[in-house]
């Protein structure tokens, strides 16, 4: 892709998200979501391939449907309350419609079917943007209307997302599909706490984005898209296998890694709000995700790809991909648990 085209697309992505983040009017927020959607589609279709074109069309149709629902909710709310400001989503029907539309944009179950298919059809770099940056704008809108959300709807969406995100990833062999189902499950964790403690939902999103971005960068560095290809990763970069192990365990929410922090705080909040049953179910659903993370860890660190010759050392080609940011992101996504008291005071 031409650097000029890439620059324009990147600026448009940043502009669309910023417009949604800093707007106070529903139409401006809606325009930001639209700019975001239209900016990423050229990136998804590169390199040009029938699979990537199909993925881009699926993504466009889903996002267009969600945008239509968002606009319908905005107009219905304006009709009933005579208000266009973001913090005035006081009509219950409009609030439920907006929640469902943003759930479709985020890929929450039962509107999650597009996420694995689209992620599988595009490149690793486009997949990283789709599963990280594209989650920010809809989440911020949910954050801003959080006082008017319907808790029953959120619990249903969150529980379905964590369970289906866990079950869906169990049989997968493609890493992009596994990360897509991981994204669905993590969005479920974010949704269930959105009304009780919205700041904690943003913390969960931030840690998820850092860990997922780290994983995508490492897979892109190794040019790996299947689990069986990871078995030869120790040949390319032995430290990378340890970094993948730490990042995946952190995504799974195991202590003493960073990913344990948001899950611990969310379960604590649910328990203190008399949602013991949901807290138990959410904790159990995390085990499903942990299982397919462990499959990847087993393939990357504990197995060795069978070789037909006696030489197991790969020819040392010079690396063309930069890895400067990967160590920093690995440390952030793995070793921030001691800072939990600081995050508790912030939330």
JSON list of N, CA and C in Angstrom, two decimals, residues 258-316:
[
{"chain": "A", "resi": 258, "resn": "UNK", "atom": "N", "xyz": [-0.85, -8.99, 34.51]},
{"chain": "A", "resi": 258, "resn": "UNK", "atom": "CA", "xyz": [-1.72, -7.82, 34.43]},
{"chain": "A", "resi": 258, "resn": "UNK", "atom": "C", "xyz": [-3.17, -8.19, 34.15]},
{"chain": "A", "resi": 259, "resn": "UNK", "atom": "N", "xyz": [-3.41, -9.20, 33.30]},
{"chain": "A", "resi": 259, "resn": "UNK", "atom": "CA", "xyz": [-4.77, -9.55, 32.91]},
{"chain": "A", "resi": 259, "resn": "UNK", "atom": "C", "xyz": [-5.63, -10.04, 34.06]},
{"chain": "A", "resi": 260, "resn": "UNK", "atom": "N", "xyz": [-5.00, -10.43, 35.18]},
{"chain": "A", "resi": 260, "resn": "UNK", "atom": "CA", "xyz": [-5.78, -10.86, 36.35]},
{"chain": "A", "resi": 260, "resn": "UNK", "atom": "C", "xyz": [-6.50, -9.69, 37.01]},
{"chain": "A", "resi": 261, "resn": "UNK", "atom": "N", "xyz": [-5.90, -8.48, 36.89]},
{"chain": "A", "resi": 261, "resn": "UNK", "atom": "CA", "xyz": [-6.42, -7.31, 37.59]},
{"chain": "A", "resi": 261, "resn": "UNK", "atom": "C", "xyz": [-7.87, -6.96, 37.21]},
{"chain": "A", "resi": 262, "resn": "UNK", "atom": "N", "xyz": [-8.19, -6.74, 35.90]},
{"chain": "A", "resi": 262, "resn": "UNK", "atom": "CA", "xyz": [-9.57, -6.36, 35.58]},
{"chain": "A", "resi": 262, "resn": "UNK", "atom": "C", "xyz": [-10.59, -7.45, 35.94]},
{"chain": "A", "resi": 263, "resn": "UNK", "atom": "N", "xyz": [-10.23, -8.73, 35.73]},
{"chain": "A", "resi": 263, "resn": "UNK", "atom": "CA", "xyz": [-11.16, -9.81, 36.06]},
{"chain": "A", "resi": 263, "resn": "UNK", "atom": "C", "xyz": [-11.41, -9.86, 37.56]},
{"chain": "A", "resi": 264, "resn": "UNK", "atom": "N", "xyz": [-10.37, -9.71, 38.33]},
{"chain": "A", "resi": 264, "resn": "UNK", "atom": "CA", "xyz": [-10.50, -9.70, 39.79]},
{"chain": "A", "resi": 264, "resn": "UNK", "atom": "C", "xyz": [-11.40, -8.55, 40.24]},
{"chain": "A", "resi": 265, "resn": "UNK", "atom": "N", "xyz": [-11.14, -7.35, 39.74]},
{"chain": "A", "resi": 265, "resn": "UNK", "atom": "CA", "xyz": [-11.93, -6.17, 40.15]},
{"chain": "A", "resi": 265, "resn": "UNK", "atom": "C", "xyz": [-13.38, -6.29, 39.69]},
{"chain": "A", "resi": 266, "resn": "UNK", "atom": "N", "xyz": [-13.61, -6.83, 38.48]},
{"chain": "A", "resi": 266, "resn": "UNK", "atom": "CA", "xyz": [-14.98, -6.99, 37.97]},
{"chain": "A", "resi": 266, "resn": "UNK", "atom": "C", "xyz": [-15.75, -7.99, 38.82]},
{"chain": "A", "resi": 267, "resn": "UNK", "atom": "N", "xyz": [-15.12, -9.14, 39.15]},
{"chain": "A", "resi": 267, "resn": "UNK", "atom": "CA", "xyz": [-15.79, -10.14, 39.99]},
{"chain": "A", "resi": 267, "resn": "UNK", "atom": "C", "xyz": [-16.06, -9.57, 41.39]},
{"chain": "A", "resi": 268, "resn": "UNK", "atom": "N", "xyz": [-15.15, -8.76, 41.89]},
{"chain": "A", "resi": 268, "resn": "UNK", "atom": "CA", "xyz": [-15.34, -8.13, 43.21]},
{"chain": "A", "resi": 268, "resn": "UNK", "atom": "C", "xyz": [-16.53, -7.17, 43.18]},
{"chain": "A", "resi": 269, "resn": "UNK", "atom": "N", "xyz": [-16.63, -6.36, 42.10]},
{"chain": "A", "resi": 269, "resn": "UNK", "atom": "CA", "xyz": [-17.75, -5.42, 41.96]},
{"chain": "A", "resi": 269, "resn": "UNK", "atom": "C", "xyz": [-19.08, -6.16, 41.84]},
{"chain": "A", "resi": 270, "resn": "UNK", "atom": "N", "xyz": [-19.10, -7.23, 41.03]},
{"chain": "A", "resi": 270, "resn": "UNK", "atom": "CA", "xyz": [-20.33, -8.01, 40.86]},
{"chain": "A", "resi": 270, "resn": "UNK", "atom": "C", "xyz": [-20.77, -8.63, 42.19]},
{"chain": "A", "resi": 271, "resn": "UNK", "atom": "N", "xyz": [-19.81, -9.15, 42.94]},
{"chain": "A", "resi": 271, "resn": "UNK", "atom": "CA", "xyz": [-20.14, -9.77, 44.24]},
{"chain": "A", "resi": 271, "resn": "UNK", "atom": "C", "xyz": [-20.66, -8.73, 45.22]},
{"chain": "A", "resi": 272, "resn": "UNK", "atom": "N", "xyz": [-20.05, -7.54, 45.22]},
{"chain": "A", "resi": 272, "resn": "UNK", "atom": "CA", "xyz": [-20.50, -6.51, 46.16]},
{"chain": "A", "resi": 272, "resn": "UNK", "atom": "C", "xyz": [-21.85, -5.92, 45.77]},
{"chain": "A", "resi": 273, "resn": "UNK", "atom": "N", "xyz": [-22.29, -6.14, 44.51]},
{"chain": "A", "resi": 273, "resn": "UNK", "atom": "CA", "xyz": [-23.61, -5.69, 44.06]},
{"chain": "A", "resi": 273, "resn": "UNK", "atom": "C", "xyz": [-24.64, -6.83, 44.04]},
{"chain": "A", "resi": 274, "resn": "UNK", "atom": "N", "xyz": [-24.37, -7.86, 44.83]},
{"chain": "A", "resi": 274, "resn": "UNK", "atom": "CA", "xyz": [-25.29, -9.01, 44.97]},
{"chain": "A", "resi": 274, "resn": "UNK", "atom": "C", "xyz": [-25.53, -9.76, 43.67]},
{"chain": "A", "resi": 275, "resn": "UNK", "atom": "N", "xyz": [-24.53, -9.79, 42.81]},
{"chain": "A", "resi": 275, "resn": "UNK", "atom": "CA", "xyz": [-24.61, -10.59, 41.58]},
{"chain": "A", "resi": 275, "resn": "UNK", "atom": "C", "xyz": [-23.67, -11.79, 41.69]},
{"chain": "A", "resi": 276, "resn": "UNK", "atom": "N", "xyz": [-23.82, -12.55, 42.77]},
{"chain": "A", "resi": 276, "resn": "UNK", "atom": "CA", "xyz": [-22.91, -13.66, 43.04]},
{"chain": "A", "resi": 276, "resn": "UNK", "atom": "C", "xyz": [-22.97, -14.72, 41.94]},
{"chain": "A", "resi": 277, "resn": "UNK", "atom": "N", "xyz": [-24.20, -15.01, 41.48]},
{"chain": "A", "resi": 277, "resn": "UNK", "atom": "CA", "xyz": [-24.37, -16.07, 40.46]},
{"chain": "A", "resi": 277, "resn": "UNK", "atom": "C", "xyz": [-23.67, -15.68, 39.17]},
{"chain": "A", "resi": 278, "resn": "UNK", "atom": "N", "xyz": [-23.86, -14.42, 38.75]},
{"chain": "A", "resi": 278, "resn": "UNK", "atom": "CA", "xyz": [-23.21, -13.96, 37.51]},
{"chain": "A", "resi": 278, "resn": "UNK", "atom": "C", "xyz": [-21.69, -13.94, 37.66]},
{"chain": "A", "resi": 279, "resn": "UNK", "atom": "N", "xyz": [-21.21, -13.55, 38.84]},
{"chain": "A", "resi": 279, "resn": "UNK", "atom": "CA", "xyz": [-19.77, -13.54, 39.08]},
{"chain": "A", "resi": 279, "resn": "UNK", "atom": "C", "xyz": [-19.20, -14.96, 38.95]},
{"chain": "A", "resi": 280, "resn": "UNK", "atom": "N", "xyz": [-19.92, -15.94, 39.49]},
{"chain": "A", "resi": 280, "resn": "UNK", "atom": "CA", "xyz": [-19.48, -17.34, 39.40]},
{"chain": "A", "resi": 280, "resn": "UNK", "atom": "C", "xyz": [-19.47, -17.82, 37.96]},
{"chain": "A", "resi": 281, "resn": "UNK", "atom": "N", "xyz": [-20.54, -17.51, 37.22]},
{"chain": "A", "resi": 281, "resn": "UNK", "atom": "CA", "xyz": [-20.64, -17.94, 35.82]},
{"chain": "A", "resi": 281, "resn": "UNK", "atom": "C", "xyz": [-19.55, -17.29, 34.96]},
{"chain": "A", "resi": 282, "resn": "UNK", "atom": "N", "xyz": [-19.29, -16.01, 35.22]},
{"chain": "A", "resi": 282, "resn": "UNK", "atom": "CA", "xyz": [-18.24, -15.31, 34.46]},
{"chain": "A", "resi": 282, "resn": "UNK", "atom": "C", "xyz": [-16.86, -15.91, 34.75]},
{"chain": "A", "resi": 283, "resn": "UNK", "atom": "N", "xyz": [-16.62, -16.24, 36.01]},
{"chain": "A", "resi": 283, "resn": "UNK", "atom": "CA", "xyz": [-15.32, -16.85, 36.37]},
{"chain": "A", "resi": 283, "resn": "UNK", "atom": "C", "xyz": [-15.17, -18.21, 35.71]},
{"chain": "A", "resi": 284, "resn": "UNK", "atom": "N", "xyz": [-16.25, -18.99, 35.66]},
{"chain": "A", "resi": 284, "resn": "UNK", "atom": "CA", "xyz": [-16.19, -20.30, 35.01]},
{"chain": "A", "resi": 284, "resn": "UNK", "atom": "C", "xyz": [-15.99, -20.17, 33.50]},
{"chain": "A", "resi": 285, "resn": "UNK", "atom": "N", "xyz": [-16.63, -19.16, 32.90]},
{"chain": "A", "resi": 285, "resn": "UNK", "atom": "CA", "xyz": [-16.49, -18.98, 31.44]},
{"chain": "A", "resi": 285, "resn": "UNK", "atom": "C", "xyz": [-15.06, -18.60, 31.06]},
{"chain": "A", "resi": 286, "resn": "UNK", "atom": "N", "xyz": [-14.33, -17.97, 32.00]},
{"chain": "A", "resi": 286, "resn": "UNK", "atom": "CA", "xyz": [-12.93, -17.60, 31.71]},
{"chain": "A", "resi": 286, "resn": "UNK", "atom": "C", "xyz": [-12.06, -18.84, 31.50]},
{"chain": "A", "resi": 287, "resn": "UNK", "atom": "N", "xyz": [-12.48, -19.98, 32.08]},
{"chain": "A", "resi": 287, "resn": "UNK", "atom": "CA", "xyz": [-11.71, -21.22, 31.92]},
{"chain": "A", "resi": 287, "resn": "UNK", "atom": "C", "xyz": [-11.72, -21.70, 30.47]},
{"chain": "A", "resi": 288, "resn": "UNK", "atom": "N", "xyz": [-12.83, -21.44, 29.76]},
{"chain": "A", "resi": 288, "resn": "UNK", "atom": "CA", "xyz": [-12.90, -21.84, 28.35]},
{"chain": "A", "resi": 288, "resn": "UNK", "atom": "C", "xyz": [-11.84, -21.11, 27.54]},
{"chain": "A", "resi": 289, "resn": "UNK", "atom": "N", "xyz": [-11.73, -19.79, 27.77]},
{"chain": "A", "resi": 289, "resn": "UNK", "atom": "CA", "xyz": [-10.70, -19.02, 27.07]},
{"chain": "A", "resi": 289, "resn": "UNK", "atom": "C", "xyz": [-9.31, -19.50, 27.43]},
{"chain": "A", "resi": 290, "resn": "UNK", "atom": "N", "xyz": [-9.13, -19.78, 28.72]},
{"chain": "A", "resi": 290, "resn": "UNK", "atom": "CA", "xyz": [-7.82, -20.22, 29.18]},
{"chain": "A", "resi": 290, "resn": "UNK", "atom": "C", "xyz": [-7.40, -21.52, 28.50]},
{"chain": "A", "resi": 291, "resn": "UNK", "atom": "N", "xyz": [-8.38, -22.37, 28.19]},
{"chain": "A", "resi": 291, "resn": "UNK", "atom": "CA", "xyz": [-8.06, -23.65, 27.54]},
{"chain": "A", "resi": 291, "resn": "UNK", "atom": "C", "xyz": [-7.44, -23.43, 26.16]},
{"chain": "A", "resi": 292, "resn": "UNK", "atom": "N", "xyz": [-8.08, -22.58, 25.33]},
{"chain": "A", "resi": 292, "resn": "UNK", "atom": "CA", "xyz": [-7.48, -22.42, 24.00]},
{"chain": "A", "resi": 292, "resn": "UNK", "atom": "C", "xyz": [-6.24, -21.54, 24.00]},
{"chain": "A", "resi": 293, "resn": "UNK", "atom": "N", "xyz": [-6.07, -20.71, 25.04]},
{"chain": "A", "resi": 293, "resn": "UNK", "atom": "CA", "xyz": [-4.77, -20.03, 25.18]},
{"chain": "A", "resi": 293, "resn": "UNK", "atom": "C", "xyz": [-3.68, -21.05, 25.51]},
{"chain": "A", "resi": 294, "resn": "UNK", "atom": "N", "xyz": [-4.03, -22.02, 26.36]},
{"chain": "A", "resi": 294, "resn": "UNK", "atom": "CA", "xyz": [-3.05, -23.06, 26.72]},
{"chain": "A", "resi": 294, "resn": "UNK", "atom": "C", "xyz": [-2.67, -23.93, 25.52]},
{"chain": "A", "resi": 295, "resn": "UNK", "atom": "N", "xyz": [-3.63, -24.13, 24.60]},
{"chain": "A", "resi": 295, "resn": "UNK", "atom": "CA", "xyz": [-3.31, -24.87, 23.37]},
{"chain": "A", "resi": 295, "resn": "UNK", "atom": "C", "xyz": [-2.22, -24.15, 22.57]},
{"chain": "A", "resi": 296, "resn": "UNK", "atom": "N", "xyz": [-2.37, -22.84, 22.48]},
{"chain": "A", "resi": 296, "resn": "UNK", "atom": "CA", "xyz": [-1.37, -22.05, 21.73]},
{"chain": "A", "resi": 296, "resn": "UNK", "atom": "C", "xyz": [-0.03, -22.09, 22.46]},
{"chain": "A", "resi": 297, "resn": "UNK", "atom": "N", "xyz": [-0.06, -21.97, 23.78]},
{"chain": "A", "resi": 297, "resn": "UNK", "atom": "CA", "xyz": [1.18, -22.01, 24.57]},
{"chain": "A", "resi": 297, "resn": "UNK", "atom": "C", "xyz": [1.88, -23.36, 24.41]},
{"chain": "A", "resi": 298, "resn": "UNK", "atom": "N", "xyz": [1.09, -24.44, 24.44]},
{"chain": "A", "resi": 298, "resn": "UNK", "atom": "CA", "xyz": [1.65, -25.78, 24.27]},
{"chain": "A", "resi": 298, "resn": "UNK", "atom": "C", "xyz": [2.35, -25.92, 22.92]},
{"chain": "A", "resi": 299, "resn": "UNK", "atom": "N", "xyz": [1.69, -25.40, 21.86]},
{"chain": "A", "resi": 299, "resn": "UNK", "atom": "CA", "xyz": [2.26, -25.51, 20.52]},
{"chain": "A", "resi": 299, "resn": "UNK", "atom": "C", "xyz": [3.52, -24.67, 20.38]},
{"chain": "A", "resi": 300, "resn": "UNK", "atom": "N", "xyz": [3.54, -23.48, 21.00]},
{"chain": "A", "resi": 300, "resn": "UNK", "atom": "CA", "xyz": [4.66, -22.56, 20.77]},
{"chain": "A", "resi": 300, "resn": "UNK", "atom": "C", "xyz": [5.86, -22.85, 21.66]},
{"chain": "A", "resi": 301, "resn": "UNK", "atom": "N", "xyz": [5.65, -23.40, 22.86]},
{"chain": "A", "resi": 301, "resn": "UNK", "atom": "CA", "xyz": [6.77, -23.56, 23.79]},
{"chain": "A", "resi": 301, "resn": "UNK", "atom": "C", "xyz": [7.14, -25.00, 24.11]},
{"chain": "A", "resi": 302, "resn": "UNK", "atom": "N", "xyz": [6.20, -25.94, 23.98]},
{"chain": "A", "resi": 302, "resn": "UNK", "atom": "CA", "xyz": [6.46, -27.31, 24.44]},
{"chain": "A", "resi": 302, "resn": "UNK", "atom": "C", "xyz": [6.55, -28.34, 23.33]},
{"chain": "A", "resi": 303, "resn": "UNK", "atom": "N", "xyz": [6.36, -27.92, 22.07]},
{"chain": "A", "resi": 303, "resn": "UNK", "atom": "CA", "xyz": [6.47, -28.88, 20.97]},
{"chain": "A", "resi": 303, "resn": "UNK", "atom": "C", "xyz": [7.51, -28.40, 19.97]},
{"chain": "A", "resi": 304, "resn": "UNK", "atom": "N", "xyz": [8.02, -29.35, 19.19]},
{"chain": "A", "resi": 304, "resn": "UNK", "atom": "CA", "xyz": [9.01, -29.02, 18.17]},
{"chain": "A", "resi": 304, "resn": "UNK", "atom": "C", "xyz": [8.54, -29.60, 16.85]},
{"chain": "A", "resi": 305, "resn": "UNK", "atom": "N", "xyz": [8.54, -28.78, 15.82]},
{"chain": "A", "resi": 305, "resn": "UNK", "atom": "CA", "xyz": [8.05, -29.21, 14.52]},
{"chain": "A", "resi": 305, "resn": "UNK", "atom": "C", "xyz": [8.96, -30.32, 13.96]},
{"chain": "A", "resi": 306, "resn": "UNK", "atom": "N", "xyz": [8.38, -31.43, 13.45]},
{"chain": "A", "resi": 306, "resn": "UNK", "atom": "CA", "xyz": [9.24, -32.50, 12.92]},
{"chain": "A", "resi": 306, "resn": "UNK", "atom": "C", "xyz": [10.03, -32.03, 11.70]},
{"chain": "A", "resi": 307, "resn": "UNK", "atom": "N", "xyz": [11.32, -32.31, 11.69]},
{"chain": "A", "resi": 307, "resn": "UNK", "atom": "CA", "xyz": [12.17, -31.88, 10.58]},
{"chain": "A", "resi": 307, "resn": "UNK", "atom": "C", "xyz": [12.64, -33.10, 9.81]},
{"chain": "A", "resi": 308, "resn": "UNK", "atom": "N", "xyz": [12.77, -32.95, 8.49]},
{"chain": "A", "resi": 308, "resn": "UNK", "atom": "CA", "xyz": [13.17, -34.09, 7.66]},
{"chain": "A", "resi": 308, "resn": "UNK", "atom": "C", "xyz": [14.68, -34.23, 7.59]},
{"chain": "A", "resi": 309, "resn": "UNK", "atom": "N", "xyz": [15.42, -33.20, 8.00]},
{"chain": "A", "resi": 309, "resn": "UNK", "atom": "CA", "xyz": [16.88, -33.32, 8.02]},
{"chain": "A", "resi": 309, "resn": "UNK", "atom": "C", "xyz": [17.37, -33.20, 9.46]},
{"chain": "A", "resi": 310, "resn": "UNK", "atom": "N", "xyz": [18.65, -33.39, 9.64]},
{"chain": "A", "resi": 310, "resn": "UNK", "atom": "CA", "xyz": [19.20, -33.37, 10.99]},
{"chain": "A", "resi": 310, "resn": "UNK", "atom": "C", "xyz": [19.41, -31.96, 11.53]},
{"chain": "A", "resi": 311, "resn": "UNK", "atom": "N", "xyz": [19.47, -30.99, 10.64]},
{"chain": "A", "resi": 311, "resn": "UNK", "atom": "CA", "xyz": [19.71, -29.61, 11.07]},
{"chain": "A", "resi": 311, "resn": "UNK", "atom": "C", "xyz": [18.40, -28.97, 11.52]},
{"chain": "A", "resi": 312, "resn": "UNK", "atom": "N", "xyz": [18.39, -28.49, 12.77]},
{"chain": "A", "resi": 312, "resn": "UNK", "atom": "CA", "xyz": [17.19, -27.83, 13.29]},
{"chain": "A", "resi": 312, "resn": "UNK", "atom": "C", "xyz": [17.34, -26.32, 13.31]},
{"chain": "A", "resi": 313, "resn": "UNK", "atom": "N", "xyz": [18.51, -25.85, 12.93]},
{"chain": "A", "resi": 313, "resn": "UNK", "atom": "CA", "xyz": [18.75, -24.41, 12.98]},
{"chain": "A", "resi": 313, "resn": "UNK", "atom": "C", "xyz": [18.34, -23.77, 11.66]},
{"chain": "A", "resi": 314, "resn": "UNK", "atom": "N", "xyz": [17.52, -22.74, 11.75]},
{"chain": "A", "resi": 314, "resn": "UNK", "atom": "CA", "xyz": [17.07, -22.07, 10.55]},
{"chain": "A", "resi": 314, "resn": "UNK", "atom": "C", "xyz": [18.18, -21.15, 10.02]},
{"chain": "A", "resi": 315, "resn": "UNK", "atom": "N", "xyz": [18.23, -21.00, 8.71]},
{"chain": "A", "resi": 315, "resn": "UNK", "atom": "CA", "xyz": [19.22, -20.10, 8.12]},
{"chain": "A", "resi": 315, "resn": "UNK", "atom": "C", "xyz": [18.97, -18.67, 8.59]},
{"chain": "A", "resi": 316, "resn": "UNK", "atom": "N", "xyz": [20.00, -18.00, 9.11]},
{"chain": "A", "resi": 316, "resn": "UNK", "atom": "CA", "xyz": [19.78, -16.70, 9.75]},
{"chain": "A", "resi": 316, "resn": "UNK", "atom": "C", "xyz": [19.57, -15.56, 8.74]}
]
